[in-house]
PDB file of C-alpha atoms in Angstrom:
ATOM      1  CA  MET J   1      -8.967  31.277   0.556  1.00  0.00           C
ATOM      2  CA  ARG J   2      -9.150  27.983   2.474  1.00  0.00           C
ATOM      3  CA  ASN J   3     -12.946  28.289   2.646  1.00  0.00           C
ATOM      4  CA  TRP J   4     -13.166  28.701  -1.136  1.00  0.00           C
ATOM      5  CA  LEU J   5     -10.925  25.681  -1.689  1.00  0.00           C
ATOM      6  CA  GLU J   6     -12.967  23.578   0.722  1.00  0.00           C
ATOM      7  CA  THR J   7     -16.256  24.647  -0.880  1.00  0.00           C
ATOM      8  CA  GLY J   8     -14.896  23.787  -4.318  1.00  0.00           C
ATOM      9  CA  ALA J   9     -13.846  20.317  -3.141  1.00  0.00           C
ATOM     10  CA  ASN J  10     -17.235  19.714  -1.510  1.00  0.00           C
ATOM     11  CA  LEU J  11     -18.892  20.353  -4.889  1.00  0.00           C
ATOM     12  CA  PHE J  12     -17.199  17.179  -6.194  1.00  0.00           C
ATOM     13  CA  PRO J  13     -20.495  15.506  -7.282  1.00  0.00           C
ATOM     14  CA  VAL J  14     -21.432  18.657  -9.227  1.00  0.00           C
ATOM     15  CA  TRP J  15     -18.111  18.724 -11.128  1.00  0.00           C
ATOM     16  CA  VAL J  16     -18.400  15.014 -11.991  1.00  0.00           C
ATOM     17  CA  LEU J  17     -22.025  15.250 -13.166  1.00  0.00           C
ATOM     18  CA  LEU J  18     -21.258  18.391 -15.164  1.00  0.00           C
ATOM     19  CA  ALA J  19     -18.240  16.777 -16.835  1.00  0.00           C
ATOM     20  CA  GLY J  20     -20.184  13.586 -17.591  1.00  0.00           C
ATOM     21  CA  GLY J  21     -23.112  15.490 -19.094  1.00  0.00           C
ATOM     22  CA  LEU J  22     -20.918  17.748 -21.227  1.00  0.00           C
ATOM     23  CA  ALA J  23     -18.849  14.759 -22.413  1.00  0.00           C
ATOM     24  CA  LEU J  24     -21.968  13.105 -23.836  1.00  0.00           C
ATOM     25  CA  VAL J  25     -22.804  16.228 -25.847  1.00  0.00           C
ATOM     26  CA  VAL J  26     -19.317  17.509 -26.752  1.00  0.00           C
ATOM     27  CA  PRO J  27     -16.856  14.597 -26.242  1.00  0.00           C
ATOM     28  CA  GLU J  28     -13.854  16.505 -27.600  1.00  0.00           C
ATOM     29  CA  LEU J  29     -13.947  18.820 -24.574  1.00  0.00           C
ATOM     30  CA  PHE J  30     -12.544  15.917 -22.538  1.00  0.00           C
ATOM     31  CA  THR J  31     -11.123  13.225 -24.811  1.00  0.00           C
ATOM     32  CA  TRP J  32      -7.797  15.118 -25.042  1.00  0.00           C
ATOM     33  CA  PHE J  33      -7.245  13.976 -21.452  1.00  0.00           C
ATOM     34  CA  ASP J  34      -6.085  10.550 -22.602  1.00  0.00           C
ATOM     35  CA  LYS J  35      -4.654   7.522 -20.750  1.00  0.00           C
ATOM     36  CA  PRO J  36      -1.088   8.839 -20.119  1.00  0.00           C
ATOM     37  CA  LYS J  37      -2.509  12.094 -18.731  1.00  0.00           C
ATOM     38  CA  ILE J  38      -4.994  10.130 -16.596  1.00  0.00           C
ATOM     39  CA  ILE J  39      -2.179   8.088 -15.031  1.00  0.00           C
ATOM     40  CA  TRP J  40      -0.183  11.216 -14.236  1.00  0.00           C
ATOM     41  CA  GLY J  41      -3.306  12.916 -12.907  1.00  0.00           C
ATOM     42  CA  LEU J  42      -4.020  10.022 -10.566  1.00  0.00           C
ATOM     43  CA  ALA J  43      -0.413   9.986  -9.341  1.00  0.00           C
ATOM     44  CA  ILE J  44      -0.551  13.727  -8.586  1.00  0.00           C
ATOM     45  CA  ILE J  45      -3.828  13.232  -6.693  1.00  0.00           C
ATOM     46  CA  MET J  46      -2.305  10.449  -4.588  1.00  0.00           C
ATOM     47  CA  LEU J  47       0.729  12.647  -3.879  1.00  0.00           C
ATOM     48  CA  GLY J  48      -1.636  15.340  -2.603  1.00  0.00           C
ATOM     49  CA  MET J  49      -3.333  12.768  -0.377  1.00  0.00           C
ATOM     50  CA  GLY J  50       0.015  11.744   1.062  1.00  0.00           C
ATOM     51  CA  LEU J  51       0.665  15.384   1.985  1.00  0.00           C
ATOM     52  CA  ASN J  52      -2.428  15.186   4.213  1.00  0.00           C
ATOM     53  CA  LEU J  53      -1.344  12.006   6.019  1.00  0.00           C
ATOM     54  CA  ASN J  54       1.054  11.132   8.822  1.00  0.00           C
ATOM     55  CA  TRP J  55       2.714   7.917   9.964  1.00  0.00           C
ATOM     56  CA  GLU J  56       0.496   7.636  13.029  1.00  0.00           C
ATOM     57  CA  GLU J  57      -2.586   7.353  10.828  1.00  0.00           C
ATOM     58  CA  PHE J  58      -1.005   4.527   8.828  1.00  0.00           C
ATOM     59  CA  ARG J  59       0.020   2.709  12.003  1.00  0.00           C
ATOM     60  CA  GLY J  60      -3.587   3.041  13.176  1.00  0.00           C
ATOM     61  CA  ALA J  61      -4.865   1.491   9.926  1.00  0.00           C
ATOM     62  CA  LEU J  62      -2.381  -1.391  10.175  1.00  0.00           C
ATOM     63  CA  ALA J  63      -3.758  -2.075  13.649  1.00  0.00           C
ATOM     64  CA  MET J  64      -7.172  -2.898  12.103  1.00  0.00           C
ATOM     65  CA  PRO J  65      -6.626  -6.238  10.306  1.00  0.00           C
ATOM     66  CA  PHE J  66     -10.216  -7.359  11.003  1.00  0.00           C
ATOM     67  CA  GLU J  67     -11.723  -4.280   9.347  1.00  0.00           C
ATOM     68  CA  LEU J  68      -9.259  -4.575   6.453  1.00  0.00           C
ATOM     69  CA  GLY J  69     -10.217  -8.231   5.949  1.00  0.00           C
ATOM     70  CA  ILE J  70     -13.950  -7.503   6.097  1.00  0.00           C
ATOM     71  CA  GLY J  71     -13.663  -4.762   3.482  1.00  0.00           C
ATOM     72  CA  VAL J  72     -11.656  -6.855   1.019  1.00  0.00           C
ATOM     73  CA  ALA J  73     -13.890  -9.916   1.549  1.00  0.00           C
ATOM     74  CA  LEU J  74     -17.028  -7.863   0.840  1.00  0.00           C
ATOM     75  CA  GLN J  75     -15.478  -6.509  -2.368  1.00  0.00           C
ATOM     76  CA  TYR J  76     -15.068  -9.986  -3.823  1.00  0.00           C
ATOM     77  CA  ALA J  77     -18.159 -11.592  -2.272  1.00  0.00           C
ATOM     78  CA  VAL J  78     -20.811  -8.923  -2.889  1.00  0.00           C
ATOM     79  CA  MET J  79     -19.883  -7.077  -6.074  1.00  0.00           C
ATOM     80  CA  PRO J  80     -19.405  -9.940  -8.585  1.00  0.00           C
ATOM     81  CA  LEU J  81     -22.672 -11.569  -7.463  1.00  0.00           C
ATOM     82  CA  ALA J  82     -24.466  -8.216  -7.649  1.00  0.00           C
ATOM     83  CA  GLY J  83     -23.043  -7.613 -11.134  1.00  0.00           C
ATOM     84  CA  PHE J  84     -24.292 -11.009 -12.309  1.00  0.00           C
ATOM     85  CA  LEU J  85     -27.795 -10.580 -10.846  1.00  0.00           C
ATOM     86  CA  ILE J  86     -28.199  -7.015 -12.143  1.00  0.00           C
ATOM     87  CA  ALA J  87     -26.988  -7.889 -15.655  1.00  0.00           C
ATOM     88  CA  ASP J  88     -29.355 -10.874 -15.740  1.00  0.00           C
ATOM     89  CA  GLY J  89     -32.290  -8.971 -14.223  1.00  0.00           C
ATOM     90  CA  LEU J  90     -31.987  -6.066 -16.679  1.00  0.00           C
ATOM     91  CA  ASN J  91     -31.326  -8.433 -19.590  1.00  0.00           C
ATOM     92  CA  LEU J  92     -28.251  -6.520 -20.708  1.00  0.00           C
ATOM     93  CA  PRO J  93     -26.758  -7.455 -24.093  1.00  0.00           C
ATOM     94  CA  THR J  94     -24.012 -10.051 -23.637  1.00  0.00           C
ATOM     95  CA  PRO J  95     -20.987  -7.728 -24.146  1.00  0.00           C
ATOM     96  CA  PHE J  96     -22.335  -5.238 -21.588  1.00  0.00           C
ATOM     97  CA  ALA J  97     -23.343  -8.006 -19.169  1.00  0.00           C
ATOM     98  CA  VAL J  98     -19.863  -9.531 -19.322  1.00  0.00           C
ATOM     99  CA  GLY J  99     -18.323  -6.061 -18.933  1.00  0.00           C
ATOM    100  CA  LEU J 100     -20.406  -5.312 -15.838  1.00  0.00           C
ATOM    101  CA  ILE J 101     -19.511  -8.648 -14.221  1.00  0.00           C
ATOM    102  CA  LEU J 102     -15.830  -8.265 -15.079  1.00  0.00           C
ATOM    103  CA  VAL J 103     -15.684  -4.752 -13.613  1.00  0.00           C
ATOM    104  CA  ALA J 104     -17.435  -6.024 -10.464  1.00  0.00           C
ATOM    105  CA  SER J 105     -14.830  -8.798 -10.163  1.00  0.00           C
ATOM    106  CA  CYS J 106     -11.810  -6.479 -10.409  1.00  0.00           C
ATOM    107  CA  PRO J 107      -9.923  -4.944  -7.469  1.00  0.00           C
ATOM    108  CA  GLY J 108     -10.581  -1.503  -6.041  1.00  0.00           C
ATOM    109  CA  GLY J 109      -8.710   1.427  -7.553  1.00  0.00           C
ATOM    110  CA  THR J 110      -7.608   4.978  -6.977  1.00  0.00           C
ATOM    111  CA  ALA J 111     -11.125   6.409  -7.399  1.00  0.00           C
ATOM    112  CA  SER J 112     -12.152   4.920  -4.050  1.00  0.00           C
ATOM    113  CA  ASN J 113      -9.058   6.438  -2.417  1.00  0.00           C
ATOM    114  CA  ILE J 114      -9.947   9.847  -3.845  1.00  0.00           C
ATOM    115  CA  VAL J 115     -13.552   9.723  -2.648  1.00  0.00           C
ATOM    116  CA  THR J 116     -12.425   8.459   0.793  1.00  0.00           C
ATOM    117  CA  PHE J 117     -10.085  11.452   0.937  1.00  0.00           C
ATOM    118  CA  LEU J 118     -12.832  13.907  -0.051  1.00  0.00           C
ATOM    119  CA  ALA J 119     -15.306  12.275   2.368  1.00  0.00           C
ATOM    120  CA  ARG J 120     -12.787  12.649   5.216  1.00  0.00           C
ATOM    121  CA  ALA J 121     -12.980   8.948   5.985  1.00  0.00           C
ATOM    122  CA  ASN J 122     -10.000   6.695   6.816  1.00  0.00           C
ATOM    123  CA  LEU J 123      -7.606   7.220   3.894  1.00  0.00           C
ATOM    124  CA  PRO J 124      -4.772   4.956   5.149  1.00  0.00           C
ATOM    125  CA  LEU J 125      -7.246   2.072   5.524  1.00  0.00           C
ATOM    126  CA  SER J 126      -8.545   2.797   2.015  1.00  0.00           C
ATOM    127  CA  VAL J 127      -5.023   2.675   0.537  1.00  0.00           C
ATOM    128  CA  LEU J 128      -4.296  -0.603   2.355  1.00  0.00           C
ATOM    129  CA  MET J 129      -7.570  -2.092   1.086  1.00  0.00           C
ATOM    130  CA  THR J 130      -6.723  -1.075  -2.492  1.00  0.00           C
ATOM    131  CA  THR J 131      -3.308  -2.719  -2.189  1.00  0.00           C
ATOM    132  CA  ALA J 132      -4.700  -5.918  -0.624  1.00  0.00           C
ATOM    133  CA  SER J 133      -7.529  -6.255  -3.170  1.00  0.00           C
ATOM    134  CA  THR J 134      -5.026  -5.809  -6.016  1.00  0.00           C
ATOM    135  CA  PHE J 135      -2.829  -8.631  -4.723  1.00  0.00           C
ATOM    136  CA  LEU J 136      -5.869 -10.896  -4.324  1.00  0.00           C
ATOM    137  CA  ALA J 137      -7.075 -10.013  -7.829  1.00  0.00           C
ATOM    138  CA  MET J 138      -4.321 -12.155  -9.299  1.00  0.00           C
ATOM    139  CA  LEU J 139      -6.309 -15.184  -8.145  1.00  0.00           C
ATOM    140  CA  ALA J 140      -9.798 -13.836  -7.450  1.00  0.00           C
ATOM    141  CA  THR J 141     -10.607 -12.018 -10.718  1.00  0.00           C
ATOM    142  CA  PRO J 142     -10.020 -14.989 -13.074  1.00  0.00           C
ATOM    143  CA  LEU J 143     -11.875 -17.385 -10.746  1.00  0.00           C
ATOM    144  CA  LEU J 144     -14.856 -15.059 -10.304  1.00  0.00           C
ATOM    145  CA  THR J 145     -15.189 -14.277 -13.995  1.00  0.00           C
ATOM    146  CA  GLU J 146     -15.000 -17.987 -14.772  1.00  0.00           C
ATOM    147  CA  LEU J 147     -17.727 -18.634 -12.192  1.00  0.00           C
ATOM    148  CA  TYR J 148     -20.105 -15.887 -13.362  1.00  0.00           C
ATOM    149  CA  VAL J 149     -19.255 -15.564 -17.051  1.00  0.00           C
ATOM    150  CA  GLY J 150     -18.276 -19.135 -17.837  1.00  0.00           C
ATOM    151  CA  SER J 151     -14.927 -18.386 -19.465  1.00  0.00           C
ATOM    152  CA  ARG J 152     -11.513 -17.654 -18.014  1.00  0.00           C
ATOM    153  CA  VAL J 153     -10.362 -14.050 -18.423  1.00  0.00           C
ATOM    154  CA  PRO J 154      -6.574 -13.593 -18.328  1.00  0.00           C
ATOM    155  CA  VAL J 155      -5.365 -11.121 -15.707  1.00  0.00           C
ATOM    156  CA  ASN J 156      -2.011  -9.364 -16.027  1.00  0.00           C
ATOM    157  CA  ALA J 157      -0.976  -9.852 -12.393  1.00  0.00           C
ATOM    158  CA  TRP J 158       2.344  -8.035 -12.781  1.00  0.00           C
ATOM    159  CA  GLY J 159       0.644  -5.150 -14.574  1.00  0.00           C
ATOM    160  CA  LEU J 160      -1.915  -4.772 -11.763  1.00  0.00           C
ATOM    161  CA  PHE J 161       0.819  -4.767  -9.149  1.00  0.00           C
ATOM    162  CA  LEU J 162       3.044  -2.335 -11.045  1.00  0.00           C
ATOM    163  CA  THR J 163       0.188   0.100 -11.667  1.00  0.00           C
ATOM    164  CA  THR J 164      -0.794   0.035  -7.987  1.00  0.00           C
ATOM    165  CA  VAL J 165       2.805   0.723  -6.942  1.00  0.00           C
ATOM    166  CA  GLN J 166       3.241   3.563  -9.444  1.00  0.00           C
ATOM    167  CA  VAL J 167      -0.128   5.272  -9.083  1.00  0.00           C
ATOM    168  CA  VAL J 168      -1.050   4.602  -5.437  1.00  0.00           C
ATOM    169  CA  ILE J 169       1.741   3.429  -3.155  1.00  0.00           C
ATOM    170  CA  LEU J 170       4.775   5.459  -4.298  1.00  0.00           C
ATOM    171  CA  PRO J 171       2.979   8.851  -4.617  1.00  0.00           C
ATOM    172  CA  VAL J 172       1.293   8.400  -1.229  1.00  0.00           C
ATOM    173  CA  LEU J 173       4.592   7.448   0.439  1.00  0.00           C
ATOM    174  CA  LEU J 174       6.347  10.409  -1.216  1.00  0.00           C
ATOM    175  CA  GLY J 175       3.657  12.798   0.003  1.00  0.00           C
ATOM    176  CA  LEU J 176       3.811  11.239   3.452  1.00  0.00           C
ATOM    177  CA  ALA J 177       7.604  11.708   3.555  1.00  0.00           C
ATOM    178  CA  LEU J 178       7.324  15.340   2.410  1.00  0.00           C
ATOM    179  CA  ASN J 179       4.682  15.994   5.077  1.00  0.00           C
ATOM    180  CA  THR J 180       6.956  14.454   7.702  1.00  0.00           C
ATOM    181  CA  PHE J 181      10.301  16.019   6.842  1.00  0.00           C
ATOM    182  CA  LEU J 182       9.362  19.212   4.973  1.00  0.00           C
ATOM    183  CA  ARG J 183       6.043  19.999   6.606  1.00  0.00           C
ATOM    184  CA  GLU J 184       6.404  23.786   6.683  1.00  0.00           C
ATOM    185  CA  LYS J 185       7.505  23.942   3.041  1.00  0.00           C
ATOM    186  CA  VAL J 186       4.443  22.021   1.776  1.00  0.00           C
ATOM    187  CA  ASP J 187       1.879  23.691   4.030  1.00  0.00           C
ATOM    188  CA  PHE J 188       0.736  26.016   1.238  1.00  0.00           C
ATOM    189  CA  ILE J 189      -0.001  23.060  -1.099  1.00  0.00           C
ATOM    190  CA  ARG J 190      -2.023  20.938   1.341  1.00  0.00           C
ATOM    191  CA  PRO J 191      -5.303  22.951   1.368  1.00  0.00           C
ATOM    192  CA  ALA J 192      -5.531  22.815  -2.447  1.00  0.00           C
ATOM    193  CA  ALA J 193      -5.162  19.015  -2.666  1.00  0.00           C
ATOM    194  CA  PRO J 194      -8.886  18.127  -2.251  1.00  0.00           C
ATOM    195  CA  LEU J 195     -10.019  20.578  -4.952  1.00  0.00           C
ATOM    196  CA  VAL J 196      -7.280  19.408  -7.350  1.00  0.00           C
ATOM    197  CA  ALA J 197      -8.432  15.819  -6.728  1.00  0.00           C
ATOM    198  CA  ALA J 198     -12.083  16.677  -7.376  1.00  0.00           C
ATOM    199  CA  LEU J 199     -11.403  18.516 -10.639  1.00  0.00           C
ATOM    200  CA  THR J 200      -8.986  15.854 -11.905  1.00  0.00           C
ATOM    201  CA  VAL J 201     -11.533  13.100 -11.297  1.00  0.00           C
ATOM    202  CA  ALA J 202     -14.118  15.163 -13.193  1.00  0.00           C
ATOM    203  CA  LEU J 203     -11.689  15.378 -16.130  1.00  0.00           C
ATOM    204  CA  ILE J 204     -11.111  11.606 -16.001  1.00  0.00           C
ATOM    205  CA  VAL J 205     -14.846  10.860 -15.917  1.00  0.00           C
ATOM    206  CA  GLY J 206     -15.434  13.258 -18.803  1.00  0.00           C
ATOM    207  CA  SER J 207     -12.627  11.654 -20.824  1.00  0.00           C
ATOM    208  CA  ILE J 208     -13.929   8.107 -20.378  1.00  0.00           C
ATOM    209  CA  ILE J 209     -17.560   9.029 -21.013  1.00  0.00           C
ATOM    210  CA  GLY J 210     -16.591  11.150 -24.019  1.00  0.00           C
ATOM    211  CA  ALA J 211     -14.610   8.274 -25.543  1.00  0.00           C
ATOM    212  CA  ASN J 212     -17.633   5.961 -25.178  1.00  0.00           C
ATOM    213  CA  ALA J 213     -20.430   8.476 -25.744  1.00  0.00           C
ATOM    214  CA  ASP J 214     -22.005   6.631 -28.686  1.00  0.00           C
ATOM    215  CA  ASN J 215     -22.279   3.322 -26.811  1.00  0.00           C
ATOM    216  CA  ILE J 216     -23.627   5.018 -23.688  1.00  0.00           C
ATOM    217  CA  LEU J 217     -26.279   6.947 -25.622  1.00  0.00           C
ATOM    218  CA  HIS J 218     -27.227   3.847 -27.621  1.00  0.00           C
ATOM    219  CA  LEU J 219     -27.935   1.642 -24.608  1.00  0.00           C
ATOM    220  CA  GLY J 220     -29.258   4.512 -22.517  1.00  0.00           C
ATOM    221  CA  PRO J 221     -31.318   3.919 -19.374  1.00  0.00           C
ATOM    222  CA  ARG J 222     -30.575   0.190 -19.023  1.00  0.00           C
ATOM    223  CA  LEU J 223     -26.819   0.696 -18.881  1.00  0.00           C
ATOM    224  CA  LEU J 224     -27.147   3.672 -16.544  1.00  0.00           C
ATOM    225  CA  GLY J 225     -29.567   1.731 -14.332  1.00  0.00           C
ATOM    226  CA  ALA J 226     -27.231  -1.264 -14.161  1.00  0.00           C
ATOM    227  CA  VAL J 227     -24.232   0.845 -13.168  1.00  0.00           C
ATOM    228  CA  VAL J 228     -26.171   2.851 -10.566  1.00  0.00           C
ATOM    229  CA  LEU J 229     -27.677  -0.304  -9.044  1.00  0.00           C
ATOM    230  CA  LEU J 230     -24.289  -2.015  -8.844  1.00  0.00           C
ATOM    231  CA  HIS J 231     -22.767   0.867  -6.925  1.00  0.00           C
ATOM    232  CA  LEU J 232     -25.777   1.349  -4.656  1.00  0.00           C
ATOM    233  CA  VAL J 233     -25.695  -2.325  -3.640  1.00  0.00           C
ATOM    234  CA  GLY J 234     -21.986  -2.062  -2.815  1.00  0.00           C
ATOM    235  CA  PHE J 235     -22.357   1.156  -0.828  1.00  0.00           C
ATOM    236  CA  ALA J 236     -25.335  -0.178   1.140  1.00  0.00           C
ATOM    237  CA  VAL J 237     -23.940  -3.628   1.927  1.00  0.00           C
ATOM    238  CA  GLY J 238     -20.519  -2.244   2.872  1.00  0.00           C
ATOM    239  CA  TYR J 239     -22.082   0.290   5.219  1.00  0.00           C
ATOM    240  CA  TRP J 240     -24.687  -1.949   6.856  1.00  0.00           C
ATOM    241  CA  VAL J 241     -22.319  -4.861   7.463  1.00  0.00           C
ATOM    242  CA  CYS J 242     -19.910  -2.484   9.213  1.00  0.00           C
ATOM    243  CA  LEU J 243     -22.804  -0.967  11.151  1.00  0.00           C
ATOM    244  CA  LEU J 244     -23.875  -4.431  12.359  1.00  0.00           C
ATOM    245  CA  LEU J 245     -20.274  -5.184  13.357  1.00  0.00           C
ATOM    246  CA  LYS J 246     -20.222  -1.863  15.261  1.00  0.00           C
ATOM    247  CA  THR J 247     -17.061  -0.530  13.639  1.00  0.00           C
ATOM    248  CA  ARG J 248     -16.056   3.126  13.937  1.00  0.00           C
ATOM    249  CA  GLY J 249     -17.897   5.702  11.850  1.00  0.00           C
ATOM    250  CA  ASP J 250     -14.899   6.569   9.656  1.00  0.00           C
ATOM    251  CA  VAL J 251     -14.310   2.842   9.048  1.00  0.00           C
ATOM    252  CA  GLN J 252     -17.964   2.359   8.052  1.00  0.00           C
ATOM    253  CA  ARG J 253     -17.694   5.142   5.488  1.00  0.00           C
ATOM    254  CA  THR J 254     -14.360   3.873   4.179  1.00  0.00           C
ATOM    255  CA  ILE J 255     -15.496   0.281   3.636  1.00  0.00           C
ATOM    256  CA  SER J 256     -18.783   1.453   2.120  1.00  0.00           C
ATOM    257  CA  ILE J 257     -16.825   3.574  -0.387  1.00  0.00           C
ATOM    258  CA  GLU J 258     -14.274   0.831  -1.119  1.00  0.00           C
ATOM    259  CA  VAL J 259     -16.956  -1.796  -1.792  1.00  0.00           C
ATOM    260  CA  GLY J 260     -19.331   0.529  -3.621  1.00  0.00           C
ATOM    261  CA  MET J 261     -16.642   1.936  -5.918  1.00  0.00           C
ATOM    262  CA  GLN J 262     -15.274  -1.446  -6.935  1.00  0.00           C
TER     263      GLN J 262
END
């Protein structure tokens, strides 16, 4: 049974691509999974991640302030500039160009935590990076969008913080506590957590693509190319900077994911 669950989780890219492709053709297969369900889905995923963590791993992540700082700095130094250059180079229409730059200037989110979890990288470091980048977003996102877009974009700082607490921090801490104090009782749930995470992310991707299918199909290859390039730049820069700094392998993968999935 464990082997089947692990194989299913490892097929994560297949589930996401399948959901994205189907959502473009038959959006209603996924659009029922709306925003409230997405938030609950993310919280359940983070709870499952917490069940696979222990306090020692978090203490180890807290003992890496240099790596944490490098990851967060790369998020806000590399991605907004890459978004601006890619949007300009591909001559994206103004609304899409602004959207790409704005997304690249926002903090990391739960998707990076999920992929870090599935990639068996350093999940506690990923969660700490998400939290730190969210706090910094209160100042960084408006300044970066003003720099690259030329107009100030209001950021709901309290909303960002509250969402991070509700969707990331509290579920992870609850899962961590259950794993610490009720370990034997939650043992049967733990192996299923990666597959549940993979399938839930596929549903979320399908929902978002389905809701925007017309726009995606209209702009086509240019929009797809811009998004793929943005992520590839983030993954590559995050990984190679960590490689040059000779950080641990799991840290290299974690920072690459965190930067690339901005």
